[in-house]
mmCIF file of C-alpha atoms and ligand atoms in Angstrom:
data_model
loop_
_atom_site.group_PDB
_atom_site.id
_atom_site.type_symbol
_atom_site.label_atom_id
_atom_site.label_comp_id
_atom_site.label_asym_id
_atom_site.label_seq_id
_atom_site.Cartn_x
_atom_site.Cartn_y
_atom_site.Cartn_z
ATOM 1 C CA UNK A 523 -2.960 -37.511 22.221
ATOM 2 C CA UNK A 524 -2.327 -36.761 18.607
ATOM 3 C CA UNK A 525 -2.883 -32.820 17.726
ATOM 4 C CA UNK A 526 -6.727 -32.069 16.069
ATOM 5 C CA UNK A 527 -5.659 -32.076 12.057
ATOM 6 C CA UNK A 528 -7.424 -28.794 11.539
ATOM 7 C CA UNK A 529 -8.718 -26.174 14.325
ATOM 8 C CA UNK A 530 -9.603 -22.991 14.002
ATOM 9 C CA UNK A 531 -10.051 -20.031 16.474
ATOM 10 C CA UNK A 532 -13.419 -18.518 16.287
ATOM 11 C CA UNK A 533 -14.961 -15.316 18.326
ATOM 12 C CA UNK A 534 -17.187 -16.536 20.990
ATOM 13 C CA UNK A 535 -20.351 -14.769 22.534
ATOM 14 C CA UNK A 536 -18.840 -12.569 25.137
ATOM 15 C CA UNK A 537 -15.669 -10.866 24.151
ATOM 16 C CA UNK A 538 -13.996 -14.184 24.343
ATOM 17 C CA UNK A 539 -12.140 -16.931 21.895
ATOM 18 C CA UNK A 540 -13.109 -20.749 21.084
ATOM 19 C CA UNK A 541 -11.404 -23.383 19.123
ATOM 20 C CA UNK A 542 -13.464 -25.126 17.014
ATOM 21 C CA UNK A 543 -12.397 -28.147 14.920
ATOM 22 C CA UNK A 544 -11.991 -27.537 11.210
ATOM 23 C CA UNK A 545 -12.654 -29.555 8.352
ATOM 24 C CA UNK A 546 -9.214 -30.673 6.212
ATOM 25 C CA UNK A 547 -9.294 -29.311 2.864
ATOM 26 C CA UNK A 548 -9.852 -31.839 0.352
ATOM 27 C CA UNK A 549 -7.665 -32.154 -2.639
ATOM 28 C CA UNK A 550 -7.587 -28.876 -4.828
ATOM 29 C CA UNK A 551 -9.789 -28.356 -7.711
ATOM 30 C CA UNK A 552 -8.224 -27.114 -11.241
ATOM 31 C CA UNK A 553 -8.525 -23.592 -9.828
ATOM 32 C CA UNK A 554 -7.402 -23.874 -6.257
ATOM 33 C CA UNK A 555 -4.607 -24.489 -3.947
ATOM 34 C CA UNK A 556 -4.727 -26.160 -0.408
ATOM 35 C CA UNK A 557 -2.375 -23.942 2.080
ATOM 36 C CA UNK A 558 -0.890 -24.460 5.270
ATOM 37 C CA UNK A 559 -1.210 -21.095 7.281
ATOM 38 C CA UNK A 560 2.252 -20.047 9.320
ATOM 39 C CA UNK A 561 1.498 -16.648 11.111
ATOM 40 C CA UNK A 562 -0.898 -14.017 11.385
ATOM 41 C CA UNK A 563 -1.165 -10.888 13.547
ATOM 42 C CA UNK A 564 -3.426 -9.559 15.929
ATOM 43 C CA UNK A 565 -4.580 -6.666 14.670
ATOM 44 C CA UNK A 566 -7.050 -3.779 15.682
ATOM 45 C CA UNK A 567 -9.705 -4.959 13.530
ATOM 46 C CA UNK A 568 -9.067 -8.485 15.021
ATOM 47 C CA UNK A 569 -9.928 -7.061 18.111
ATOM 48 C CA UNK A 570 -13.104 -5.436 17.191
ATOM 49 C CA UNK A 571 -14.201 -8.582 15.943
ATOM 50 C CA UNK A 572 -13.846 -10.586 18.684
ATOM 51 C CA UNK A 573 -15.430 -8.050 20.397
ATOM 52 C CA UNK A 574 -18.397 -7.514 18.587
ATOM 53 C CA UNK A 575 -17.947 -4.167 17.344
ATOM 54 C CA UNK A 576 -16.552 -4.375 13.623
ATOM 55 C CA UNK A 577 -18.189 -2.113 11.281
ATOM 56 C CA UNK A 578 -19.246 -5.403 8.487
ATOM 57 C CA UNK A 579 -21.203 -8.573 9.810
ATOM 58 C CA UNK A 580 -19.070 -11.230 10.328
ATOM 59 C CA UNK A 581 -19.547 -14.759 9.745
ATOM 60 C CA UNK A 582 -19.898 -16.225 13.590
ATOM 61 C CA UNK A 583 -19.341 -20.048 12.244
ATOM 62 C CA UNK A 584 -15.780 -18.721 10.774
ATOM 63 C CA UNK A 585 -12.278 -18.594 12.225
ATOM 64 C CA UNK A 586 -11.378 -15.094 13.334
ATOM 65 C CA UNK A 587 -8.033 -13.322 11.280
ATOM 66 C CA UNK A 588 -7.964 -10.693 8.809
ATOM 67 C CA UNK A 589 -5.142 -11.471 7.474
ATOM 68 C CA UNK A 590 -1.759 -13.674 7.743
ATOM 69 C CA UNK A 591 0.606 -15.484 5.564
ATOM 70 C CA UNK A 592 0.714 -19.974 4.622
ATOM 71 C CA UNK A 593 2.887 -22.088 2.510
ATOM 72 C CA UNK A 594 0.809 -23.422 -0.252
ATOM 73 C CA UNK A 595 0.692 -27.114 0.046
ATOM 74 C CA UNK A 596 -1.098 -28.819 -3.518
ATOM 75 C CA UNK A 597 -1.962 -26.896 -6.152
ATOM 76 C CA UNK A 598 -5.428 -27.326 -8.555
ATOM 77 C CA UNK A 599 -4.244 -28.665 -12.365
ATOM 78 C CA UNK A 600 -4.734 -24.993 -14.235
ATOM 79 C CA UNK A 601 -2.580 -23.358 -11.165
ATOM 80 C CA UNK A 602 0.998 -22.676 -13.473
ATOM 81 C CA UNK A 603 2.336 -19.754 -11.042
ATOM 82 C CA UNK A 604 2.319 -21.280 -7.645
ATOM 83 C CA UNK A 605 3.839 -24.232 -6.452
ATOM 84 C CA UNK A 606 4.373 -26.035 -3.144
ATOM 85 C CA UNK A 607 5.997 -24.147 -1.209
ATOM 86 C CA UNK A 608 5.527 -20.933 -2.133
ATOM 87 C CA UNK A 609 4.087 -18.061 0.620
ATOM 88 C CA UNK A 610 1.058 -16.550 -0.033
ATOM 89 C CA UNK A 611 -1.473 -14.048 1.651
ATOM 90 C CA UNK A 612 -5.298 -15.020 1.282
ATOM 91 C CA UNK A 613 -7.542 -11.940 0.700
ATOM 92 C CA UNK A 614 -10.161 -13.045 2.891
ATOM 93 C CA UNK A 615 -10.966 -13.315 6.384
ATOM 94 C CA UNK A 616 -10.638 -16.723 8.217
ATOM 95 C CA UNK A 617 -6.705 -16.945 8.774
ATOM 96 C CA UNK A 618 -6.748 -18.189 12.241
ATOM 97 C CA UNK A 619 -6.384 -21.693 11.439
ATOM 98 C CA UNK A 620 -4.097 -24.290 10.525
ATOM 99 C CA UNK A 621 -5.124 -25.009 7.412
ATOM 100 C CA UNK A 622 -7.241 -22.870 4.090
ATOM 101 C CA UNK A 623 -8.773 -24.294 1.110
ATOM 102 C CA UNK A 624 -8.376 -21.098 -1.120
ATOM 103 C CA UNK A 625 -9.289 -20.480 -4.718
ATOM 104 C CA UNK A 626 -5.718 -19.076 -6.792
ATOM 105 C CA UNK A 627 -7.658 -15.699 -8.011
ATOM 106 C CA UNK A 628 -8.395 -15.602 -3.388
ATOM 107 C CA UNK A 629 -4.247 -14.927 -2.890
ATOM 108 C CA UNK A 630 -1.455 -12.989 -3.842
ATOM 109 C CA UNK A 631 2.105 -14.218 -4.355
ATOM 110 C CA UNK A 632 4.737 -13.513 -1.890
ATOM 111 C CA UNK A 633 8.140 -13.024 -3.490
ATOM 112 C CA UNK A 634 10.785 -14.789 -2.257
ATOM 113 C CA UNK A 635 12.110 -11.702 -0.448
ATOM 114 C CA UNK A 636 9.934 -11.400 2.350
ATOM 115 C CA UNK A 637 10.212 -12.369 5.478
ATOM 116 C CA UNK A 638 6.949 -14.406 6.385
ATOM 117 C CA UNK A 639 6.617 -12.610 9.788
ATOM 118 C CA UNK A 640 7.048 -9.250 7.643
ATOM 119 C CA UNK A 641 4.603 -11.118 5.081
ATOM 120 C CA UNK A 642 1.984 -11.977 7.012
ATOM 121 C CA UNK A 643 1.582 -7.962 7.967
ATOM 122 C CA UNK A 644 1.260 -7.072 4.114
ATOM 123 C CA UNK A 645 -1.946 -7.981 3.261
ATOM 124 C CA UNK A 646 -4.464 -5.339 5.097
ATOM 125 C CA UNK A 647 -1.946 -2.001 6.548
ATOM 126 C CA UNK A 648 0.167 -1.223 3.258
ATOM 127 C CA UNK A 649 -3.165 -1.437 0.820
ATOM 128 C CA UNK A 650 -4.716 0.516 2.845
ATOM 129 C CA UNK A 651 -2.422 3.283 3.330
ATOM 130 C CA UNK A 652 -2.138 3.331 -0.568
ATOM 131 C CA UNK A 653 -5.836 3.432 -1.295
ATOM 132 C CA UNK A 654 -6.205 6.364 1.524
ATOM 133 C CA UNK A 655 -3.754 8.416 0.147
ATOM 134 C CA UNK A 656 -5.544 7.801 -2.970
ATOM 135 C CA UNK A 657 -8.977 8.656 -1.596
ATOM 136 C CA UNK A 658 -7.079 11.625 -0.346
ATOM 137 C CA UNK A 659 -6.745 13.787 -3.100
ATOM 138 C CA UNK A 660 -3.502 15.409 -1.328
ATOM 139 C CA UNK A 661 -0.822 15.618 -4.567
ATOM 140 C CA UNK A 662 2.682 16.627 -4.542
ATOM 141 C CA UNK A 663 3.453 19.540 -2.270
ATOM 142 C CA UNK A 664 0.440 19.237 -0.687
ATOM 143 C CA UNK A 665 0.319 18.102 3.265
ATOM 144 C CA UNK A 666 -2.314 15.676 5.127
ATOM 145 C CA UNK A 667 -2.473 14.800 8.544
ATOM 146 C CA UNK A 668 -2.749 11.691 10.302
ATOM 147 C CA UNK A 669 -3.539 10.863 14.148
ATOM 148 C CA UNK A 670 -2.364 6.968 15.884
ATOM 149 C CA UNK A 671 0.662 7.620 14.002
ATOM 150 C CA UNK A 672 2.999 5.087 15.850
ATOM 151 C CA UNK A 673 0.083 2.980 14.378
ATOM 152 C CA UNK A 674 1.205 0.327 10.767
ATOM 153 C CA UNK A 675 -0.934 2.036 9.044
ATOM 154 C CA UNK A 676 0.636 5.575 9.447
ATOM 155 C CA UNK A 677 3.969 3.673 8.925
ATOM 156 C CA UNK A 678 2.866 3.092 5.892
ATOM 157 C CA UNK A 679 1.219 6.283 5.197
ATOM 158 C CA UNK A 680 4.984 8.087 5.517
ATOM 159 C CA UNK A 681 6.321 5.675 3.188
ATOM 160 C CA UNK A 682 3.935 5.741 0.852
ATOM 161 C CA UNK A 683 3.233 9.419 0.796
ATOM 162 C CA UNK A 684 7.043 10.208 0.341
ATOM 163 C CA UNK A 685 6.825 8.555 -3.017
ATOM 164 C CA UNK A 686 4.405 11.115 -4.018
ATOM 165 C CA UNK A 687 5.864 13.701 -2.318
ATOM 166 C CA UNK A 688 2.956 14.582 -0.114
ATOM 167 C CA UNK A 689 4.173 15.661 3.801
ATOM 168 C CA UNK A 690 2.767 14.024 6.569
ATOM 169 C CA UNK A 691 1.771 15.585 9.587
ATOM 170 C CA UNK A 692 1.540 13.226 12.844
ATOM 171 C CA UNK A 693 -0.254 13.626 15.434
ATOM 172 C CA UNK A 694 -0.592 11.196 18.711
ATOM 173 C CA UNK A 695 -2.323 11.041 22.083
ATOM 174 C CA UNK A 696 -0.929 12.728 24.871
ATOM 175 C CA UNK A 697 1.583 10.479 26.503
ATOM 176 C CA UNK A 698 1.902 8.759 23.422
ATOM 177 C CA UNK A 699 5.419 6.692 23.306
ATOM 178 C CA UNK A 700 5.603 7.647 19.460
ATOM 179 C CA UNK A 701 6.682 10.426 17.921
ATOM 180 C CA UNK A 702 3.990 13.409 16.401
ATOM 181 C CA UNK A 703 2.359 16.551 17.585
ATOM 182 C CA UNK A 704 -0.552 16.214 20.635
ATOM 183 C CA UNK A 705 -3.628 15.775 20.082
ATOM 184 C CA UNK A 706 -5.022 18.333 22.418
ATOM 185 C CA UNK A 707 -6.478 21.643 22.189
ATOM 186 C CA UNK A 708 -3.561 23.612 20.616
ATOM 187 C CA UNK A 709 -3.525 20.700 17.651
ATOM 188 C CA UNK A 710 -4.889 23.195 14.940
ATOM 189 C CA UNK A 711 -2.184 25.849 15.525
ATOM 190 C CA UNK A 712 0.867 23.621 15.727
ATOM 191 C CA UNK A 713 -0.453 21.656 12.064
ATOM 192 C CA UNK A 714 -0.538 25.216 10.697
ATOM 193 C CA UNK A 715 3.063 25.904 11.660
ATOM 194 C CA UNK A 716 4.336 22.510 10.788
ATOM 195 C CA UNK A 717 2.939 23.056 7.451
ATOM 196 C CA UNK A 718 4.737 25.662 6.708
ATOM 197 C CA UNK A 719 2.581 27.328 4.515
ATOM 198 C CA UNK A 720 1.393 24.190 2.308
ATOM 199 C CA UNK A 721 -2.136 23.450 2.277
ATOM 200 C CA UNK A 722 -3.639 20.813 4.085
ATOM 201 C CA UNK A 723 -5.755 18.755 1.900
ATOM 202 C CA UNK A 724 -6.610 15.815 3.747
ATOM 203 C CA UNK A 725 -6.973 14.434 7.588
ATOM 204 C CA UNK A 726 -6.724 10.510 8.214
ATOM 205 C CA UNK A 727 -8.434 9.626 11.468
ATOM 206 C CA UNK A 728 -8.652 6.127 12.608
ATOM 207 C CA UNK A 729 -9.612 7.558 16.481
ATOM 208 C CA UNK A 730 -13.301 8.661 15.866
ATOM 209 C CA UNK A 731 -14.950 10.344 18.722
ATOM 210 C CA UNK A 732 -13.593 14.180 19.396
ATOM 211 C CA UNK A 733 -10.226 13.480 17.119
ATOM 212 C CA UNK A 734 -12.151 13.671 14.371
ATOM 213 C CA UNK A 735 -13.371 17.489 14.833
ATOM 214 C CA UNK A 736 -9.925 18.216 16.204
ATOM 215 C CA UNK A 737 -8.668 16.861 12.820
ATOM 216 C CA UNK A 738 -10.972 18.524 10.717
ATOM 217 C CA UNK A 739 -10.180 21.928 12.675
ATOM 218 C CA UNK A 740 -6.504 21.255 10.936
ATOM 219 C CA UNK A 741 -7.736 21.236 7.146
ATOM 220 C CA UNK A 742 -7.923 24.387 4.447
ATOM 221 C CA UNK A 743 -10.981 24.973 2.587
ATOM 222 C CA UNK A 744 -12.629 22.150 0.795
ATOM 223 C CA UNK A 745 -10.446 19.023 3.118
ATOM 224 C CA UNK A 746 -11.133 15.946 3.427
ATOM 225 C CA UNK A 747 -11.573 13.746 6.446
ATOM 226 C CA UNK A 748 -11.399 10.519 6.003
ATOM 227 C CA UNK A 749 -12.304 8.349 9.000
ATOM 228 C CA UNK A 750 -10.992 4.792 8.585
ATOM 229 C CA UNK A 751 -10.900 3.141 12.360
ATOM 230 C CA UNK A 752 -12.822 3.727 15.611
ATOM 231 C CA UNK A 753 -9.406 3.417 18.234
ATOM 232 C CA UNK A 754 -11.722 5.428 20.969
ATOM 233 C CA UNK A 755 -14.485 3.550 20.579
ATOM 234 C CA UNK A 756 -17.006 7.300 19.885
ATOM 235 C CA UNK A 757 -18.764 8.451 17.652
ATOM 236 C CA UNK A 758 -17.126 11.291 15.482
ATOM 237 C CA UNK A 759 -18.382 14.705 16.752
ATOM 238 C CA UNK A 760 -17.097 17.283 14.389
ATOM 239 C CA UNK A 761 -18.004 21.320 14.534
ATOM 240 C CA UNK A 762 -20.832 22.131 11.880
ATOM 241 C CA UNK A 763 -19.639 25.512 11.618
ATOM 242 C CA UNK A 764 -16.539 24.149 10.636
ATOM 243 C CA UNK A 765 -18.077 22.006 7.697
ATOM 244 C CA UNK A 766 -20.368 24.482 6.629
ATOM 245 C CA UNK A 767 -17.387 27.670 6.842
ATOM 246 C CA UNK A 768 -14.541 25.344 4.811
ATOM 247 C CA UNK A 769 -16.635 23.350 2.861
ATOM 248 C CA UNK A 770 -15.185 20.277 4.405
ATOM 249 C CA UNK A 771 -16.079 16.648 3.214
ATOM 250 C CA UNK A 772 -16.167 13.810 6.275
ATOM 251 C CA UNK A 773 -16.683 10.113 4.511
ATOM 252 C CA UNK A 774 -15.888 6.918 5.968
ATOM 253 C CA UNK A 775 -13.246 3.903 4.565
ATOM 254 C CA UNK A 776 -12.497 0.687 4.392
ATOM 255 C CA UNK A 777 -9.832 -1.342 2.297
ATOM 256 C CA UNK A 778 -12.206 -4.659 1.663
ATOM 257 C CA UNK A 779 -15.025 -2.350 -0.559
ATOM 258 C CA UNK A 780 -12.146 0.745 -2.100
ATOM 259 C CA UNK A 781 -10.539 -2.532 -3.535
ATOM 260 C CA UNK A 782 -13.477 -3.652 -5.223
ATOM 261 C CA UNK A 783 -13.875 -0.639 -6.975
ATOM 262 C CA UNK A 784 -10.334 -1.411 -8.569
ATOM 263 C CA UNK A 785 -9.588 -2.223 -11.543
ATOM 264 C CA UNK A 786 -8.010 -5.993 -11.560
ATOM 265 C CA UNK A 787 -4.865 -3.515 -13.284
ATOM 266 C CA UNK A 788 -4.852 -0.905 -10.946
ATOM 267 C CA UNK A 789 -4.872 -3.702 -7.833
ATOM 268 C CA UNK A 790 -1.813 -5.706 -9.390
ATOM 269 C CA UNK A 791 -0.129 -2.513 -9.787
ATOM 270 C CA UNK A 792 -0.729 -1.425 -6.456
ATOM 271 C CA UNK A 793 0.686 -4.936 -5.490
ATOM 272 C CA UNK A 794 3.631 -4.869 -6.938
ATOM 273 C CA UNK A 795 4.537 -1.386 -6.002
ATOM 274 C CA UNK A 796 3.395 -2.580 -2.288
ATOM 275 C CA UNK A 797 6.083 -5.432 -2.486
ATOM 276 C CA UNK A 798 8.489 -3.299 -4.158
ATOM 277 C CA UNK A 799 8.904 -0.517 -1.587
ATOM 278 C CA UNK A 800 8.830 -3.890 1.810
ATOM 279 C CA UNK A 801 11.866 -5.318 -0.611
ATOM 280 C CA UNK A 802 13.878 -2.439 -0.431
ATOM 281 C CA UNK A 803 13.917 -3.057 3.495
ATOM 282 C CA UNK A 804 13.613 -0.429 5.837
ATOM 283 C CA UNK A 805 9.755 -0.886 6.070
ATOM 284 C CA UNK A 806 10.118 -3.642 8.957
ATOM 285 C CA UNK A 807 7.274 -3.241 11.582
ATOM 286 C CA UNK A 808 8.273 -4.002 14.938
ATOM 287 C CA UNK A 809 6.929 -7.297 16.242
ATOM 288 C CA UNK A 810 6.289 -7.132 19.947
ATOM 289 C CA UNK A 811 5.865 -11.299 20.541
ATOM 290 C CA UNK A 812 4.904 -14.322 18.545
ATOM 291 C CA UNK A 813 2.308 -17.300 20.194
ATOM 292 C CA UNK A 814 2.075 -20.020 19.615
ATOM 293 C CA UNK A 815 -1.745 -20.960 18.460
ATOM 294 C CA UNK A 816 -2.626 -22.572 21.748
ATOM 295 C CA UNK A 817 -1.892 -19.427 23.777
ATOM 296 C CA UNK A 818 -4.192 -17.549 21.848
ATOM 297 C CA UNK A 819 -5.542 -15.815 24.840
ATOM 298 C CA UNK A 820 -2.531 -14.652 26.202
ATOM 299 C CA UNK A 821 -1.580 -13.378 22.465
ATOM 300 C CA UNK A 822 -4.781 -11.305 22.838
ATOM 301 C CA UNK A 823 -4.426 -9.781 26.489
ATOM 302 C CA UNK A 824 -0.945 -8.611 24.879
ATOM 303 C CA UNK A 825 -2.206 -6.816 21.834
ATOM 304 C CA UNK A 826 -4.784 -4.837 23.890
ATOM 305 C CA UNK A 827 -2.082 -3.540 26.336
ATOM 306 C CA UNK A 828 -0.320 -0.393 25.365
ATOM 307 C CA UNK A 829 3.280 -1.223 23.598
ATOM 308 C CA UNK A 830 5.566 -1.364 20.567
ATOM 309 C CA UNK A 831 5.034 -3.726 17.599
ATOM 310 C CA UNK A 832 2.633 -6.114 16.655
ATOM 311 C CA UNK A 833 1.562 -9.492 18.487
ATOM 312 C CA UNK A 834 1.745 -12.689 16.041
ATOM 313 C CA UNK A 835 0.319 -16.321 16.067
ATOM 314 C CA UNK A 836 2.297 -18.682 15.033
ATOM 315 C CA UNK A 837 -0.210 -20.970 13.235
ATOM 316 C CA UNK A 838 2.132 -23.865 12.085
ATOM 317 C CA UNK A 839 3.130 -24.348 16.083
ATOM 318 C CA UNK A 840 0.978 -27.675 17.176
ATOM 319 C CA UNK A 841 2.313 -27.875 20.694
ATOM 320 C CA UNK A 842 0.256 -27.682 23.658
ATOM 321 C CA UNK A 843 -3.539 -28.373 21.191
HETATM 322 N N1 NAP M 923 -11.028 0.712 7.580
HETATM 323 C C1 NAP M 923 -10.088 -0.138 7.192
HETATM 324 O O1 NAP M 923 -10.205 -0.788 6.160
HETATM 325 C C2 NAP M 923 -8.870 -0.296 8.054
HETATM 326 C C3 NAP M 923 -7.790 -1.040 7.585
HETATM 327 C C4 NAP M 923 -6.656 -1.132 8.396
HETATM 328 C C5 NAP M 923 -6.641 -0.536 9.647
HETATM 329 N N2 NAP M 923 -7.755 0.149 10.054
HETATM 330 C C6 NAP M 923 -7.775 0.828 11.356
HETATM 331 O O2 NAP M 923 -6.642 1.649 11.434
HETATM 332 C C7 NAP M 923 -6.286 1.796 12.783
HETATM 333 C C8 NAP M 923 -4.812 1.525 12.934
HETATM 334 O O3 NAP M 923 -4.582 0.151 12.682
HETATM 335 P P1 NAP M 923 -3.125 -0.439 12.848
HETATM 336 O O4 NAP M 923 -3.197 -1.906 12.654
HETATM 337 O O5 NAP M 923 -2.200 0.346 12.010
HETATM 338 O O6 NAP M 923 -2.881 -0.075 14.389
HETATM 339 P P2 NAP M 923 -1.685 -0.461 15.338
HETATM 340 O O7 NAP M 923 -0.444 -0.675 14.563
HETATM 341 O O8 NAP M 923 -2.156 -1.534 16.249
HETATM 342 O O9 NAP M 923 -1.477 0.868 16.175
HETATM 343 C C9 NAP M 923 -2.492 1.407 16.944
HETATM 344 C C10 NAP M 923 -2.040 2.798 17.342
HETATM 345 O O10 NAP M 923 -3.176 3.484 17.781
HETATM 346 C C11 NAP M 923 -2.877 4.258 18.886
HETATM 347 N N3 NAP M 923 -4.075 4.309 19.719
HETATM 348 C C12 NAP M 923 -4.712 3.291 20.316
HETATM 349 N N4 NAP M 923 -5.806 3.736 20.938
HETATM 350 C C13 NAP M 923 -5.856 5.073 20.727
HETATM 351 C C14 NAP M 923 -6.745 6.096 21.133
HETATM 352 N N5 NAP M 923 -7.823 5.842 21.874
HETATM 353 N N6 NAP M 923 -6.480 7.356 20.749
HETATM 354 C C15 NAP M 923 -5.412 7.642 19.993
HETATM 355 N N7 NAP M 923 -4.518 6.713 19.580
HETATM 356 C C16 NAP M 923 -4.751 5.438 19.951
HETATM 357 C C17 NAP M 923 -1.716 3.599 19.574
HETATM 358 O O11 NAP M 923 -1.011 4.697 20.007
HETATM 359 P P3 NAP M 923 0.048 4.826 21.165
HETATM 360 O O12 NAP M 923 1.344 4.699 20.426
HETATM 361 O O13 NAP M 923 -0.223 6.192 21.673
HETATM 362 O O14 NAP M 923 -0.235 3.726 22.149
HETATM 363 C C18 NAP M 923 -1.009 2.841 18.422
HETATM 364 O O15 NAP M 923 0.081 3.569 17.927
HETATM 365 C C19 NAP M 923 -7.189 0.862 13.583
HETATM 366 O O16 NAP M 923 -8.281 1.606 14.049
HETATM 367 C C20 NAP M 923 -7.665 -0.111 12.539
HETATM 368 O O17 NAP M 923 -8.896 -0.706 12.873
HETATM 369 C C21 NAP M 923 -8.853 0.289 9.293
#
């Protein structure tokens, strides 16, 4: 039996996946390109999706994926930068599936470069370590502090930050395999010594739950906490005393809405510095294994497990559907 021409992998009702047929993209209009997605990860907020807890409502007719990387296949008559064959990275949701009718102004250009297994990571973790550090206000010589930090994000959080010459503290869980300071009781005297005097402006928390009081514990008057992710799946609980005797600020973020707010000039420079720093190599995430499409469900048993590196779908593979 021939392979469906189009399927996509939607959330179902209980914590579990479906494939659903999906309709071929028609022809492009003058605007738009047709695109044959190749990988995509399974991410955190993948996760959270399928299992009902992601912090925007999600579209429950739509194929899961918040982000991967296709070859563009036709391209719309007024599309003069792209052309077959080119990798790109659709902005939106909806990348677990074979193939994506996208508008041009919906994707950003991969240069040639990248690796599309390194490319199909790009879109969501590097944008938003940039717009946290931004939301940060930490400046040069200035320290922040960030827990998960054998987590992309924080990866690129130290690369990022360097640039500006902000230090990064780390912090993991105990019995973490990556490398920081514990997360335990002792947390706010060993930032203060690792600090070495600098003041810590800023905490990044993607745990929630107690982590986020034990990061705000680490910050000099006036901080900033900014919780991004929800890893222990509680709600913050952070000392009052501590907000009301430093002054602290706690706000939420999330990459989709802080982009936005950008300026179409401040995004394509954040782009292109993005792409700059993967190009000069050395900013490789691990991957852990790649699936094919089909074994979906074993690709998401693996990414909830405890390990190194990120679990990929390989979109483009059609055996075994
Ligand atoms: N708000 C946004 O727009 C946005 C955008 C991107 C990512 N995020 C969030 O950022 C977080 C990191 O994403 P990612 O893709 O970079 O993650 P990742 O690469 O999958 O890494 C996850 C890391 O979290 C650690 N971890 C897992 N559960 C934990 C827990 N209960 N307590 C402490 N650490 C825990 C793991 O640590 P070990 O090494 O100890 O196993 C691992 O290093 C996620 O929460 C994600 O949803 C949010």
């Amino acid at each position: 039996m021939s392979p469906p021409a189009n399927i996509g992998l939607l959330a179902g009702t209980a914590g579990d996946i479906r494939f659903e047929p999906q309709p071929m993209p028609a022809a492009p209009g003058p605007d738009g390109l047709t695109v044959r997605m190749l990988f995509a990860p399974v991410n955190p907020a993948d996760l959270l999706a399928i299992d009902g807890g992601y912090a925007f409502a999600l579209d429950a007719d739509a194929p899961l994926g918040a982000e991967g990387v296709g070859v563009v296949e036709q391209v719309g008559s007024r599309v003069s930068d792209l052309s077959p064959g080119d990798l790109v990275l659709p902005l939106d949701r909806g990348n677990w599936t074979r193939r994506r009718a996208l508008a041009r102004d919906r994707v950003i250009a991969v240069p040639s470069n990248i690796d599309p297994r390194q490319a199909a990571m790009m879109r969501i973790n590097p944008a938003t370590a940039w717009l946290l550090l931004d939301a940060s206000g930490a400046g040069p010589d200035d320290c922040l502090v960030q827990n998960a930090a054998g987590s992309a994000v924080a990866h690129w959080v130290r690369r990022l930050a360097a640039l500006r010459d902000i230090a990064v503290i780390d912090v993991v869980r105990p019995n973490s395999s990556a490398a920081g300071l514990a997360d335990d009781e002792h947390l706010e005297a060993t930032v203060k010594v690792a600090s070495g005097g600098r003041p810590v402006r800023a905490a990044l928390d993607c745990v929630a739950g107690d982590a986020t009081g034990r990061m705000a514990a680490c910050l000099d008057t006036d901080g900033t906490v900014l919780v991004f992710g929800h890893l222990s799946g509680e709600p913050s609980r952070v000392r009052s005393q501590l907000l009301t005797g430093r002054g602290l600020t706690v706000r939420g973020f999330s990459l989709r809405p802080a982009e936005a707010r950008m300026t179409p000039a401040a995004r394509d420079a954040m782009v292109a510095a993005l792409w700059a720093v993967a190009g000069q190599g050395g900013a490789d995430l691990p991957i852990r294994a790649v699936f094919p499409l089909a074994e979906a469900e074993r690709a998401i048993a693996l990414a909830r497990t405890p390990g190194r590196g990120r679990v990929l779908l390989d979109l483009d593979a059609i055996s075994g559907m």
